[in-house]
Short mmCIF file of C-alpha atoms in Angstrom, two decimals:
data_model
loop_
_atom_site.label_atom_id
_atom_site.label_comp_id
_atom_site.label_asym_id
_atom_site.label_seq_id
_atom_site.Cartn_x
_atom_site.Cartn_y
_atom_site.Cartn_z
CA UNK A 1 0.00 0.00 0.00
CA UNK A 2 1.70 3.38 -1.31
CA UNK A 3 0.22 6.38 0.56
CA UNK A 4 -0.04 10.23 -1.23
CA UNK A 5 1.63 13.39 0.39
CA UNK A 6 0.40 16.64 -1.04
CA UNK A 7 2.22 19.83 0.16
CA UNK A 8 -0.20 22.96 -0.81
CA UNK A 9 0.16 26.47 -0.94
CA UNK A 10 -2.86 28.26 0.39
CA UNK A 11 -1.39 31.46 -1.27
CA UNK A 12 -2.24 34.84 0.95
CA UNK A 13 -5.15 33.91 2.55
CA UNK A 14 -8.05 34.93 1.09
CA UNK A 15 -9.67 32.12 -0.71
CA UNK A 16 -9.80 34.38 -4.00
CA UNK A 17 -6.28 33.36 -4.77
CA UNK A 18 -6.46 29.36 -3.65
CA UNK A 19 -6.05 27.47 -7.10
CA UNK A 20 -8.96 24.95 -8.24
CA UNK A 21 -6.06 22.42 -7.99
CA UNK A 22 -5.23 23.41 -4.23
CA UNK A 23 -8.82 22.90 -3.30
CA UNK A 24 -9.31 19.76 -5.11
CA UNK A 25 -6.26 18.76 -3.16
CA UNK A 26 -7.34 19.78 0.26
CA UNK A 27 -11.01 18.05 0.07
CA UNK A 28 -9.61 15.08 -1.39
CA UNK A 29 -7.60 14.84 1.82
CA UNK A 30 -8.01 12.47 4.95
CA UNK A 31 -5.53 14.35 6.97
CA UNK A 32 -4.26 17.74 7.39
CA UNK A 33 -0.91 18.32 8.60
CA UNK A 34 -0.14 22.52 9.27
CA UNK A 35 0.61 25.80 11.29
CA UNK A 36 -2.41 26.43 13.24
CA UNK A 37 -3.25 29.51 11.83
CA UNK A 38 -3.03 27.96 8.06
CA UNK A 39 -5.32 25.23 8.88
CA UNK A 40 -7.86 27.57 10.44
CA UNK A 41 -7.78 29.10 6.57
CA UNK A 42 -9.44 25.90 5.85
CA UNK A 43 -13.13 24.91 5.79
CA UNK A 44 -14.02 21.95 7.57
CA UNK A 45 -14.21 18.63 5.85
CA UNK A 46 -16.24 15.98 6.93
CA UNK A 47 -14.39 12.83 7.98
CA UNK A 48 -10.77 14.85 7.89
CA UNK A 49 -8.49 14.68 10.89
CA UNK A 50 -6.74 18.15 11.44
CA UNK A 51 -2.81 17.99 13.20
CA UNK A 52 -1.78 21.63 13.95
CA UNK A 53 1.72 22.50 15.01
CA UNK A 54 3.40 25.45 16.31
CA UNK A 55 5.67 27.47 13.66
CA UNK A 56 9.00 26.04 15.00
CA UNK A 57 7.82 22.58 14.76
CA UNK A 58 8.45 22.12 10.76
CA UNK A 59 10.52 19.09 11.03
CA UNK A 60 8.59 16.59 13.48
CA UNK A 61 5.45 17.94 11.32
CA UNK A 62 6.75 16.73 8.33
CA UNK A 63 7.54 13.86 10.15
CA UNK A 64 4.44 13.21 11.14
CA UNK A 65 2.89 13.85 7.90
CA UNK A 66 4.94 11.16 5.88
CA UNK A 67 4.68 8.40 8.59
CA UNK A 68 0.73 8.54 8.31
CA UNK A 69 0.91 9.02 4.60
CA UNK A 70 3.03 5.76 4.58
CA UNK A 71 0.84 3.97 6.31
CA UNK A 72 -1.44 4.26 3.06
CA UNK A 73 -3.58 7.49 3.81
CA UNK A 74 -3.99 10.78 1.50
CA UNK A 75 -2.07 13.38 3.52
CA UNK A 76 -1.64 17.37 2.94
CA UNK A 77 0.85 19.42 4.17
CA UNK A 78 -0.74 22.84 4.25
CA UNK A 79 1.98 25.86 3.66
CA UNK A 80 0.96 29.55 3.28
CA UNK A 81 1.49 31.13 0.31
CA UNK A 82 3.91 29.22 -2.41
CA UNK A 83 4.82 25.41 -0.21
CA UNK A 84 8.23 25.92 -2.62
CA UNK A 85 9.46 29.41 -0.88
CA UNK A 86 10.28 29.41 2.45
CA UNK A 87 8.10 26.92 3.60
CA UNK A 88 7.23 23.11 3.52
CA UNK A 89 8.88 22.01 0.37
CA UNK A 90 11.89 21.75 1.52
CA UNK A 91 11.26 20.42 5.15
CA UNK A 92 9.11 17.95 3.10
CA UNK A 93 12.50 16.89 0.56
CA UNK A 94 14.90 17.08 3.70
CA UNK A 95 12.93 14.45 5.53
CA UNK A 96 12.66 11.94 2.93
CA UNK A 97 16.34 12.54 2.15
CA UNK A 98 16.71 11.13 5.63
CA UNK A 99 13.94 9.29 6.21
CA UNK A 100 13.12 5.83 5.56
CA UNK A 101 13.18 3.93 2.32
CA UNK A 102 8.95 3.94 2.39
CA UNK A 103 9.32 7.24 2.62
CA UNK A 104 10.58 7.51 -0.71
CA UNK A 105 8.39 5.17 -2.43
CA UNK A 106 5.01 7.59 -1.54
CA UNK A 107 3.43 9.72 -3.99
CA UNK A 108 4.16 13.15 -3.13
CA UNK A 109 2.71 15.90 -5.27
CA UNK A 110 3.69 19.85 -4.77
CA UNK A 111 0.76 22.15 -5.23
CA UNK A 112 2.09 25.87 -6.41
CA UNK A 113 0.28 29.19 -4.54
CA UNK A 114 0.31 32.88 -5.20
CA UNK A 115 3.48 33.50 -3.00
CA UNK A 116 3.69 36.36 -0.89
CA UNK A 117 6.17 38.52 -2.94
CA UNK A 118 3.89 38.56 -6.11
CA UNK A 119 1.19 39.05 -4.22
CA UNK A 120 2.51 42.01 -2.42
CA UNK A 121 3.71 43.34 -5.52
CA UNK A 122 0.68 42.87 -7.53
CA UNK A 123 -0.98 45.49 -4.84
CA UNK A 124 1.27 48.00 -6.04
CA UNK A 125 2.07 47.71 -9.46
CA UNK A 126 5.01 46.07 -11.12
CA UNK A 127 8.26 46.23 -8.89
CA UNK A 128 9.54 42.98 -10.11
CA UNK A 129 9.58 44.54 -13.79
CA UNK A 130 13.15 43.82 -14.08
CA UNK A 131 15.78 40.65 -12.54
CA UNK A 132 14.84 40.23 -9.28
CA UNK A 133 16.14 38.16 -6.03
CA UNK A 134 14.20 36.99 -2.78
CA UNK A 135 16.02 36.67 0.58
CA UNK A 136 15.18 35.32 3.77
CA UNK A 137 16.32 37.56 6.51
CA UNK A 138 16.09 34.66 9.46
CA UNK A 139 19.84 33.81 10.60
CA UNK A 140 18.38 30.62 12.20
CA UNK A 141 19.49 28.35 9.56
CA UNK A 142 22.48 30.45 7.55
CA UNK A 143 25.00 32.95 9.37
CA UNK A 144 24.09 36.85 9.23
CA UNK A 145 27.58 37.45 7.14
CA UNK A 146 26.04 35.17 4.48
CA UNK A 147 23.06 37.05 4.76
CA UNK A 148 24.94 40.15 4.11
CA UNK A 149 27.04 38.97 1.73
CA UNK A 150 23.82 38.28 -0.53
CA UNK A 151 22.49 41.68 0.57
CA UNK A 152 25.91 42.96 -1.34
CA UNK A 153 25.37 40.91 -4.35
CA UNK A 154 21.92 41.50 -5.34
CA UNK A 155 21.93 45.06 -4.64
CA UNK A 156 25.12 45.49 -5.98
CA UNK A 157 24.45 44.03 -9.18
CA UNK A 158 20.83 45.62 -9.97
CA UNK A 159 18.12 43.26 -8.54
CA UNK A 160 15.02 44.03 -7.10
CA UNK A 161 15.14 42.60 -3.66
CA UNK A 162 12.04 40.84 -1.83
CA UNK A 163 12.84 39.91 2.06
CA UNK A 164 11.17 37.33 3.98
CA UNK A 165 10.78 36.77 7.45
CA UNK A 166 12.32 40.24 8.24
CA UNK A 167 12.02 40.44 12.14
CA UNK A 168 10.77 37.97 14.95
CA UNK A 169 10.86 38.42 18.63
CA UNK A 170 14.04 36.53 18.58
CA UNK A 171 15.60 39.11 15.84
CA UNK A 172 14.99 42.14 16.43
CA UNK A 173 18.02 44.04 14.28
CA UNK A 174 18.51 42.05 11.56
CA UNK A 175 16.22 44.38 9.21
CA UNK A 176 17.63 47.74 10.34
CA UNK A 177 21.22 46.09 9.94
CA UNK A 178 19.72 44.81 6.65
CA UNK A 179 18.84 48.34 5.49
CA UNK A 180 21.71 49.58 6.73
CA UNK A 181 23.45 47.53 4.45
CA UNK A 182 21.47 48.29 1.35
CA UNK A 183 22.05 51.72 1.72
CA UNK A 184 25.59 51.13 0.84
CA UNK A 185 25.02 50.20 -2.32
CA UNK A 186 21.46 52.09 -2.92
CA UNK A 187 20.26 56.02 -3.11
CA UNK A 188 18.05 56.69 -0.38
CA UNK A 189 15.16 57.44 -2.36
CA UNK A 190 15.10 53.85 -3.77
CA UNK A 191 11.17 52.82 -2.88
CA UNK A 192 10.62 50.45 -0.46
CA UNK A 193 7.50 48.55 -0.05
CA UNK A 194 5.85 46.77 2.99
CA UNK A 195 3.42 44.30 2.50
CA UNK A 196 1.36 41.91 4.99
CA UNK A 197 -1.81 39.45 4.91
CA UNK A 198 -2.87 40.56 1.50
CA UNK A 199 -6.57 39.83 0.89
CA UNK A 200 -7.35 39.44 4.57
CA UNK A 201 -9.27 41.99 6.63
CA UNK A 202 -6.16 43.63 8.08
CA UNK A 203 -4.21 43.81 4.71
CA UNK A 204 -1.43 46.45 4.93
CA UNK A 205 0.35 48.11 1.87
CA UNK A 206 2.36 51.21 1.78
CA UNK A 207 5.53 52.35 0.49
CA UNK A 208 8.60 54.69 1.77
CA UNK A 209 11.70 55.23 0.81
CA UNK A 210 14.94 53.59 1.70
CA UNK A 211 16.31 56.51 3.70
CA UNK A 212 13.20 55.73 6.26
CA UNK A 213 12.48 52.10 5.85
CA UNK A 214 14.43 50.99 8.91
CA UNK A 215 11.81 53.09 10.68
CA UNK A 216 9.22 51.25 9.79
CA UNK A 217 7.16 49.23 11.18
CA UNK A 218 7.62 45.21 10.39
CA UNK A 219 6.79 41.78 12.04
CA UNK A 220 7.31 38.37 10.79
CA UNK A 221 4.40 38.13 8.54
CA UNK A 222 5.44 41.18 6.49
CA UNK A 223 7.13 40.80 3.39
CA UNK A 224 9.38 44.05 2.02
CA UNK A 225 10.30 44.62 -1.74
CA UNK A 226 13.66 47.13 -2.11
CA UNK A 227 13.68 48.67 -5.53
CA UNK A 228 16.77 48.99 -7.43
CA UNK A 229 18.14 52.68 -8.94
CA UNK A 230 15.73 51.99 -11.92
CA UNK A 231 12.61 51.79 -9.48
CA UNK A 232 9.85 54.25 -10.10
CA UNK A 233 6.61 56.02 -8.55
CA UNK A 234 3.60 57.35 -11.01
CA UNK A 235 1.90 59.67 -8.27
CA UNK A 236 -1.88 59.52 -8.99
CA UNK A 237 -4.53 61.42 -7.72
CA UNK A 238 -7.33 60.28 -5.96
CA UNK A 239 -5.73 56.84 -6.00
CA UNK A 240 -2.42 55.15 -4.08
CA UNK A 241 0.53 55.31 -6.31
CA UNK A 242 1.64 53.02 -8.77
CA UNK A 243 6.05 51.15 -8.36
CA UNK A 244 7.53 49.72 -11.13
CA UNK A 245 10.75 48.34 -12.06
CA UNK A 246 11.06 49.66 -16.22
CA UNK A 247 12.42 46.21 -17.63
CA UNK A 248 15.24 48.39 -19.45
CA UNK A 249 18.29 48.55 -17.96
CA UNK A 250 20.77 50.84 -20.36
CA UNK A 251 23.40 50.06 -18.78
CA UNK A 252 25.29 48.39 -15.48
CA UNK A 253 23.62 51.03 -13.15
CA UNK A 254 24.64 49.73 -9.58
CA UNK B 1 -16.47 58.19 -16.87
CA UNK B 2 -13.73 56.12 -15.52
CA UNK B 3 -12.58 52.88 -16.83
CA UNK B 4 -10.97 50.10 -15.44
CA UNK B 5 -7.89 47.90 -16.21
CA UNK B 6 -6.88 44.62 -14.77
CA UNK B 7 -3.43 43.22 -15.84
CA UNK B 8 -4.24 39.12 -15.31
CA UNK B 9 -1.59 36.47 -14.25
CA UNK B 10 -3.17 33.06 -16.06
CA UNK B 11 -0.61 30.83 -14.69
CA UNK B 12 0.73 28.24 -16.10
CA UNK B 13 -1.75 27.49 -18.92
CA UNK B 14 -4.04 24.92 -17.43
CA UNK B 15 -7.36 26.28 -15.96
CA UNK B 16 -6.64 24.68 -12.38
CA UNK B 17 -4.00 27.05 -11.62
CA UNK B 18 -6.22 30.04 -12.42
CA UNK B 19 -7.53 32.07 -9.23
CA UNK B 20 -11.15 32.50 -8.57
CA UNK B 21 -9.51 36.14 -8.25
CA UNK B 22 -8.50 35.78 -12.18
CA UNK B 23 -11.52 33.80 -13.07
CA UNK B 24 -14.42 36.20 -12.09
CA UNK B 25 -11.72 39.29 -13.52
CA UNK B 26 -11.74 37.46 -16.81
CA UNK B 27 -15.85 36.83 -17.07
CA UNK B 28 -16.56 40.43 -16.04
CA UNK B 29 -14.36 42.18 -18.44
CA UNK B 30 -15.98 43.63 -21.59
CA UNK B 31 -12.72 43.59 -23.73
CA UNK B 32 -9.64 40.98 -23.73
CA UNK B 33 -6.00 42.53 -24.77
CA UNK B 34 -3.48 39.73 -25.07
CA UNK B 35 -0.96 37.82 -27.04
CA UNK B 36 -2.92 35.45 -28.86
CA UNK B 37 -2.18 31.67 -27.77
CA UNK B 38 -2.70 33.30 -23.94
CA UNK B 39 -5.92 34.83 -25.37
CA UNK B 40 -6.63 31.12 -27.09
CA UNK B 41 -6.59 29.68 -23.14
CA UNK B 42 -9.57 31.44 -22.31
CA UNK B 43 -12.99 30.33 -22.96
CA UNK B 44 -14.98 32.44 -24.70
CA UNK B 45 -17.37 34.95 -22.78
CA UNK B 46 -20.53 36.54 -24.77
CA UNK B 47 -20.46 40.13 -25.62
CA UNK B 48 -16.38 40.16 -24.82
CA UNK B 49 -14.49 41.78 -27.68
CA UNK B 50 -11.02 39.58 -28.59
CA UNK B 51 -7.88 41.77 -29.54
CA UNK B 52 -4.83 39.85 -30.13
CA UNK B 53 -1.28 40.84 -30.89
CA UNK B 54 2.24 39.27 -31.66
CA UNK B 55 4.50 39.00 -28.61
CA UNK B 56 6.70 41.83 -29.63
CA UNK B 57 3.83 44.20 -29.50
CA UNK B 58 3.91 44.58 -25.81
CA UNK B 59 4.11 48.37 -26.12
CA UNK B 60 1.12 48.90 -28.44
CA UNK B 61 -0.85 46.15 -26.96
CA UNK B 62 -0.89 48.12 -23.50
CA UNK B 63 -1.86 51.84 -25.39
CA UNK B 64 -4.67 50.05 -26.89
CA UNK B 65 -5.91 48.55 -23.48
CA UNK B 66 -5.35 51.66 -21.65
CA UNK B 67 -7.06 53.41 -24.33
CA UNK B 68 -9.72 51.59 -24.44
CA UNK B 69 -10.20 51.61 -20.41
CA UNK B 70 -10.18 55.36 -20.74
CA UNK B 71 -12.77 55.74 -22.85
CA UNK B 72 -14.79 53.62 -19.54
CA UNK B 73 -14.77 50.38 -20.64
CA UNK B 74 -13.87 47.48 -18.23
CA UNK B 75 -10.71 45.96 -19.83
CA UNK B 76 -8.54 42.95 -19.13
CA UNK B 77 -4.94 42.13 -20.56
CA UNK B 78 -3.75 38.99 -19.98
CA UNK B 79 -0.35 37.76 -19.37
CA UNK B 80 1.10 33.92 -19.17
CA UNK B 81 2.34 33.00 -15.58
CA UNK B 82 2.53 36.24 -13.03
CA UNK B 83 1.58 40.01 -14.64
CA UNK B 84 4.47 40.84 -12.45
CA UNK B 85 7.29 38.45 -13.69
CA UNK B 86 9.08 39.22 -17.29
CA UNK B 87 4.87 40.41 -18.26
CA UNK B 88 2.56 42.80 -18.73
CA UNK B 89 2.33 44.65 -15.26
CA UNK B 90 5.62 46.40 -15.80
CA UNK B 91 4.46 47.72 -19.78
CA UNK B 92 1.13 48.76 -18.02
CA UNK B 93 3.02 50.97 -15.67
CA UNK B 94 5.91 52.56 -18.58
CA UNK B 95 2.74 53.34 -20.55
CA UNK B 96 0.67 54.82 -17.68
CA UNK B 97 4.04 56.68 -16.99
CA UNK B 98 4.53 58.41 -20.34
CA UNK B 99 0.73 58.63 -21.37
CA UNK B 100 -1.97 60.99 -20.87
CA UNK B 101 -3.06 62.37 -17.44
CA UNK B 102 -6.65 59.97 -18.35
CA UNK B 103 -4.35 56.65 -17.48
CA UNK B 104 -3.27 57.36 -14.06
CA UNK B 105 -6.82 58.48 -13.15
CA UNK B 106 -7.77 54.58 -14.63
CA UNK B 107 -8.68 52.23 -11.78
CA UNK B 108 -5.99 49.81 -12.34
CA UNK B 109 -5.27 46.15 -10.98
CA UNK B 110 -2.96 43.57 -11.27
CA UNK B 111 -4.38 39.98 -10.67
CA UNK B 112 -1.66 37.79 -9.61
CA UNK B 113 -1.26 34.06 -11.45
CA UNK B 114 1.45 31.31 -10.22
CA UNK B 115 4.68 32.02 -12.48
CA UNK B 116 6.92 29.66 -14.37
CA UNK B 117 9.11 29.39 -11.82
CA UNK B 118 7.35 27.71 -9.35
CA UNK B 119 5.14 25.81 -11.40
CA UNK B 120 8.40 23.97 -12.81
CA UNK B 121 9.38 23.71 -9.12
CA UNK B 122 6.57 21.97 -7.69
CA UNK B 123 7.22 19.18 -10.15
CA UNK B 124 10.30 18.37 -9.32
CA UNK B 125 10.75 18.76 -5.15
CA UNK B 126 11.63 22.26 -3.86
CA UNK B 127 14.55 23.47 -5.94
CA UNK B 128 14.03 27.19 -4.18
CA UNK B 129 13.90 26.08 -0.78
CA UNK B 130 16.82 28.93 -0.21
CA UNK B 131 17.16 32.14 -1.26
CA UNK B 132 17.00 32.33 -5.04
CA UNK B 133 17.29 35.22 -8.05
CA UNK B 134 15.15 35.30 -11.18
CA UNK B 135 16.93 36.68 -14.11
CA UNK B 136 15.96 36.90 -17.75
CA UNK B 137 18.26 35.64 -20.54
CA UNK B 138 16.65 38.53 -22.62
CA UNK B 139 19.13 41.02 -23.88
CA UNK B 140 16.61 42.78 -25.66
CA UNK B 141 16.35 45.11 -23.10
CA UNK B 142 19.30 44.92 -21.17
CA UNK B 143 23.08 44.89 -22.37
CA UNK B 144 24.54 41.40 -22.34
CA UNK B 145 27.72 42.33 -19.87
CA UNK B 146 24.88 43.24 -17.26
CA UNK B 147 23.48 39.71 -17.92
CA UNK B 148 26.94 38.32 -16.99
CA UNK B 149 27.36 40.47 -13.70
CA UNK B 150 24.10 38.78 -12.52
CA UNK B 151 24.72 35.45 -13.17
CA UNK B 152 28.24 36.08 -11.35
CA UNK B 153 26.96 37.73 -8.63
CA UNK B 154 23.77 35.14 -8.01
CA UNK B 155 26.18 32.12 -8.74
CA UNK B 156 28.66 33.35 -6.27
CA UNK B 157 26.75 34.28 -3.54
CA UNK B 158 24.79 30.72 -3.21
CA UNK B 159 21.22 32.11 -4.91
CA UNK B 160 19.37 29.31 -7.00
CA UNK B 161 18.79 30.93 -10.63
CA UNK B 162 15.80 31.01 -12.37
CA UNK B 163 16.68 31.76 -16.43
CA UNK B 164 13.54 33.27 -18.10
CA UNK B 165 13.85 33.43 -21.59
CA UNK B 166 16.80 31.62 -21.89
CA UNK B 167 16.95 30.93 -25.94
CA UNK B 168 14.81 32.50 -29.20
CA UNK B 169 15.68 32.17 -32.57
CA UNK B 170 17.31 36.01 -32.52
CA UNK B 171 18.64 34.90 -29.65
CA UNK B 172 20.82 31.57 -30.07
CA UNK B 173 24.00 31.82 -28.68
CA UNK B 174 23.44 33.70 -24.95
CA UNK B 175 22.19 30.26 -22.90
CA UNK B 176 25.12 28.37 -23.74
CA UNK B 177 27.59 31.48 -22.80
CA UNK B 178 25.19 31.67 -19.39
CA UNK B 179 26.09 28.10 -18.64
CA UNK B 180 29.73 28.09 -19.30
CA UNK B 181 30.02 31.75 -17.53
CA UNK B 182 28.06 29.97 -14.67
CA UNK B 183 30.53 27.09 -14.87
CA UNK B 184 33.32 29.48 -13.50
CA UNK B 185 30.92 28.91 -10.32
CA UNK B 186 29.28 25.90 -9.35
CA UNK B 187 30.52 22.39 -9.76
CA UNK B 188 29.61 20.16 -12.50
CA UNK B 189 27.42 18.10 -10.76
CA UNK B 190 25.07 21.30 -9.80
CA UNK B 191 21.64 19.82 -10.87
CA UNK B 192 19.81 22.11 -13.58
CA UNK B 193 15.92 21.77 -14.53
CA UNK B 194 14.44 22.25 -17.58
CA UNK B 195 10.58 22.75 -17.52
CA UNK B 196 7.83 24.06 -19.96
CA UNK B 197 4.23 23.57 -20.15
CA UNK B 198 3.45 22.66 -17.28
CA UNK B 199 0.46 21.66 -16.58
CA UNK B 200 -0.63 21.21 -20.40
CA UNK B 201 -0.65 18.76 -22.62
CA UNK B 202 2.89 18.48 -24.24
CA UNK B 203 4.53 18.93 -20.61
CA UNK B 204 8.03 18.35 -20.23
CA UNK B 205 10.06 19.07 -16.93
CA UNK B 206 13.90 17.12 -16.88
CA UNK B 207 16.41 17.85 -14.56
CA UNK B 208 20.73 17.34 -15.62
CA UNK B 209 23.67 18.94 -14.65
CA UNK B 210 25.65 21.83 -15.35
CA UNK B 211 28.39 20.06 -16.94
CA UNK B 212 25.45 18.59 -19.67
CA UNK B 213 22.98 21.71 -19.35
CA UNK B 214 24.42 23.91 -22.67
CA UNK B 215 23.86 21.01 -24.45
CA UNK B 216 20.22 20.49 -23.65
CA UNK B 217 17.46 21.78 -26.04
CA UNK B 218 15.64 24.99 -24.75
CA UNK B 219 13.04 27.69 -26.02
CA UNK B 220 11.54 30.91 -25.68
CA UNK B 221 9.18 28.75 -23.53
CA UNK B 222 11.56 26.78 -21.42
CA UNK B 223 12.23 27.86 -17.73
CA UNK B 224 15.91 26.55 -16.46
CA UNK B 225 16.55 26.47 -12.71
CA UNK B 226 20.09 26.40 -11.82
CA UNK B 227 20.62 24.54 -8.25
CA UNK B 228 23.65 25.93 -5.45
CA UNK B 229 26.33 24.09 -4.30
CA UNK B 230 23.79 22.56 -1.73
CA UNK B 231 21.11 21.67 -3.90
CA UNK B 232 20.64 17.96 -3.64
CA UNK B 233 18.45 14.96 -5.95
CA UNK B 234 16.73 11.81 -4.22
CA UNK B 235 16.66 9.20 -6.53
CA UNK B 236 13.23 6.82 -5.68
CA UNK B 237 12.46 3.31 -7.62
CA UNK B 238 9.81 3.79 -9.80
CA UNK B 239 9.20 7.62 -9.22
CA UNK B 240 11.08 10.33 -10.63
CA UNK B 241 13.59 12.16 -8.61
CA UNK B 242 13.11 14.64 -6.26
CA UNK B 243 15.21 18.01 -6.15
CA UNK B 244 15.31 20.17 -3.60
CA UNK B 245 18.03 22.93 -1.82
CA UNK B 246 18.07 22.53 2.00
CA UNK B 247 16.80 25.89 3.96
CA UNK B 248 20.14 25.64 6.27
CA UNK B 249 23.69 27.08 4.67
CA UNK B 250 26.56 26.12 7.16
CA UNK B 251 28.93 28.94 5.88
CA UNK B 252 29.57 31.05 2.51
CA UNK B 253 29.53 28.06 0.51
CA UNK B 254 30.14 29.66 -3.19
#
């Protein structure tokens, strides 16, 4: 008996921007296997068991998930926004990697979302116009100088930069340091957007510049988008201004 | 009178990765704007005028759109993948930039779809389970040495590479010089994937190494994903592999 392992994205949170293929894949579940918070996203099925586990916990969930899917059931992994970007993918691949040889035998199936980044930027206009990189600001699982060090690359060389997981109570300076950083190799006008639960009730967009952005206001949920040189405002009146990132680039500008 | 635009992300070309968001944005526009096999993908709606153009047509494609919004219409462009990625968010924005005072009073929205890049993912594991870059091969738009300053700077500082647009017939020769310039970089083994179509009928995802990547066959169509030094491949008996790039670095590994 081969058991299925789906690992969904449930994209922003609003069910506008869940796929026909995610939902298929969560109703055709028997067990869901998430963060608390991303399971309570998801209407109730009859006759489906619901595991919720604390944010820190991604390993022994995925654990958990593949040892009941090997025992022959149809298991989800639930992930918020894209499962392939910071999120359960990889805790998925890294425990079958070391995990027992059932393990690999299951069908497991990867089920795309609207990933915070795009969705963030699709609020706004079109910052990721041109190249563009996405960073994960936690120094739980890399060192902070290899977190810099990529900070130095991609601004250095002309990418638009998207940061996850900029601050948690347990890092509090790594996005001032981060913008600190940037502004070595950036004009302090570069826009600077702040984005969080997109689509939900609380949804919060706005946009300042570099110069200020350490100022700002961020939390673990929010996901920031740093402009390059090229990056651009169309002021509008009446309505919240437009940032884009021309997909031009005349010449090496950074 | 004022009109409305909404710059639509279809995804990847089959209908279950389209957003209820993109869905009910599609059936309630009066007039589609779109190159024409992304136009082809979407069913036809009664009373909904059809206006198709060439790929290279980006430019006039969004004056007639925006036009045509202005005059208070309720008009839709649609865009393969994500608006936002290598599409038609960022020509919206140029246009609305340089155009008449009418366009930025437009009520304007981008609808977000799941792009290439992590529709090819989810079919193979979680290549971008790190930070990762997303460059186009395009130099179109860009100079070529700029092109080769990314890839240097991404390669070097451990992001996985997305390539959009790696090959078109004008454009034969700059994939191959990406691989051997990303060579300087990342070991032979590094596992590349080649993916396109996903999710329709003539799908083809395959995943080889650097050493063997210049040699395999790639389109306008084809996104390449370009591992780290820490990306890693499962082999399973009777499956196909998995790939996937652990979230933990140890150290500047590139």
């Amino acid at each position: 008996m081969s058991g299925h392992l789906a690992v969904i994205g449930l994209g922003p949170g609003d069910p506008r921007y869940l796929t026909p293929e995610a939902q298929e894949a969560l109703i055709t579940a028997q067990a869901l296997y998430g963060y608390g918070p991303y399971l309570d996203r998801v209407p109730a099925c009859v006759g489906q068991s619901r595991h919720a586990s604390d944010n820190r916990e991604e390993g022994a969930r995925a654990d958990a998930a593949l040892r009941h899917a090997a025992s022959g059931a149809r298991v989800a992994v639930v992930s918020g926004g894209d499962p392939g970007v910071f999120a359960m993918a990889a805790v998925v691949c890294e425990r079958i990697k070391m995990g027992p040889e059932s393990w690999r035998a299951l069908d497991v199936a990867f089920v795309p979302g609207i990933t915070a980044m795009l969705a963030v930027a699709a609020r706004i206009g079109a910052p990721f116009g041109h190249d563009f990189c996405a960073l994960s600001l936690s120094d739980n699982l890399k060192p902070w100088e290899l977190v810099e060090r990529r900070l130095d690359a991609a601004a250095g060389a002309g990418f638009v930069i998207a940061l996850y997981n900029p601050v948690s109570r347990a890092r509090p300076w790594q996005f001032g340091n981060a913008v600190e950083r940037l502004r070595r190799h950036l004009p302090e006008t570069t826009p600077v957007i702040f984005g969080r639960a997109v689509g939900r009730p609380d949804e919060h967009v706005s946009v300042t510049t570099l110069a200020e952005a350490g100022a700002t206001s961020a939390d673990m949920a929010t996901l920031i988008i740093v402009g390059t040189r090229e990056t651009r405002m169309i002021a509008r009146t009446g309505r919240s201004p437009l940032v884009y990132t021309p997909r031009a680039a005349a010449e090496v500008s950074a």
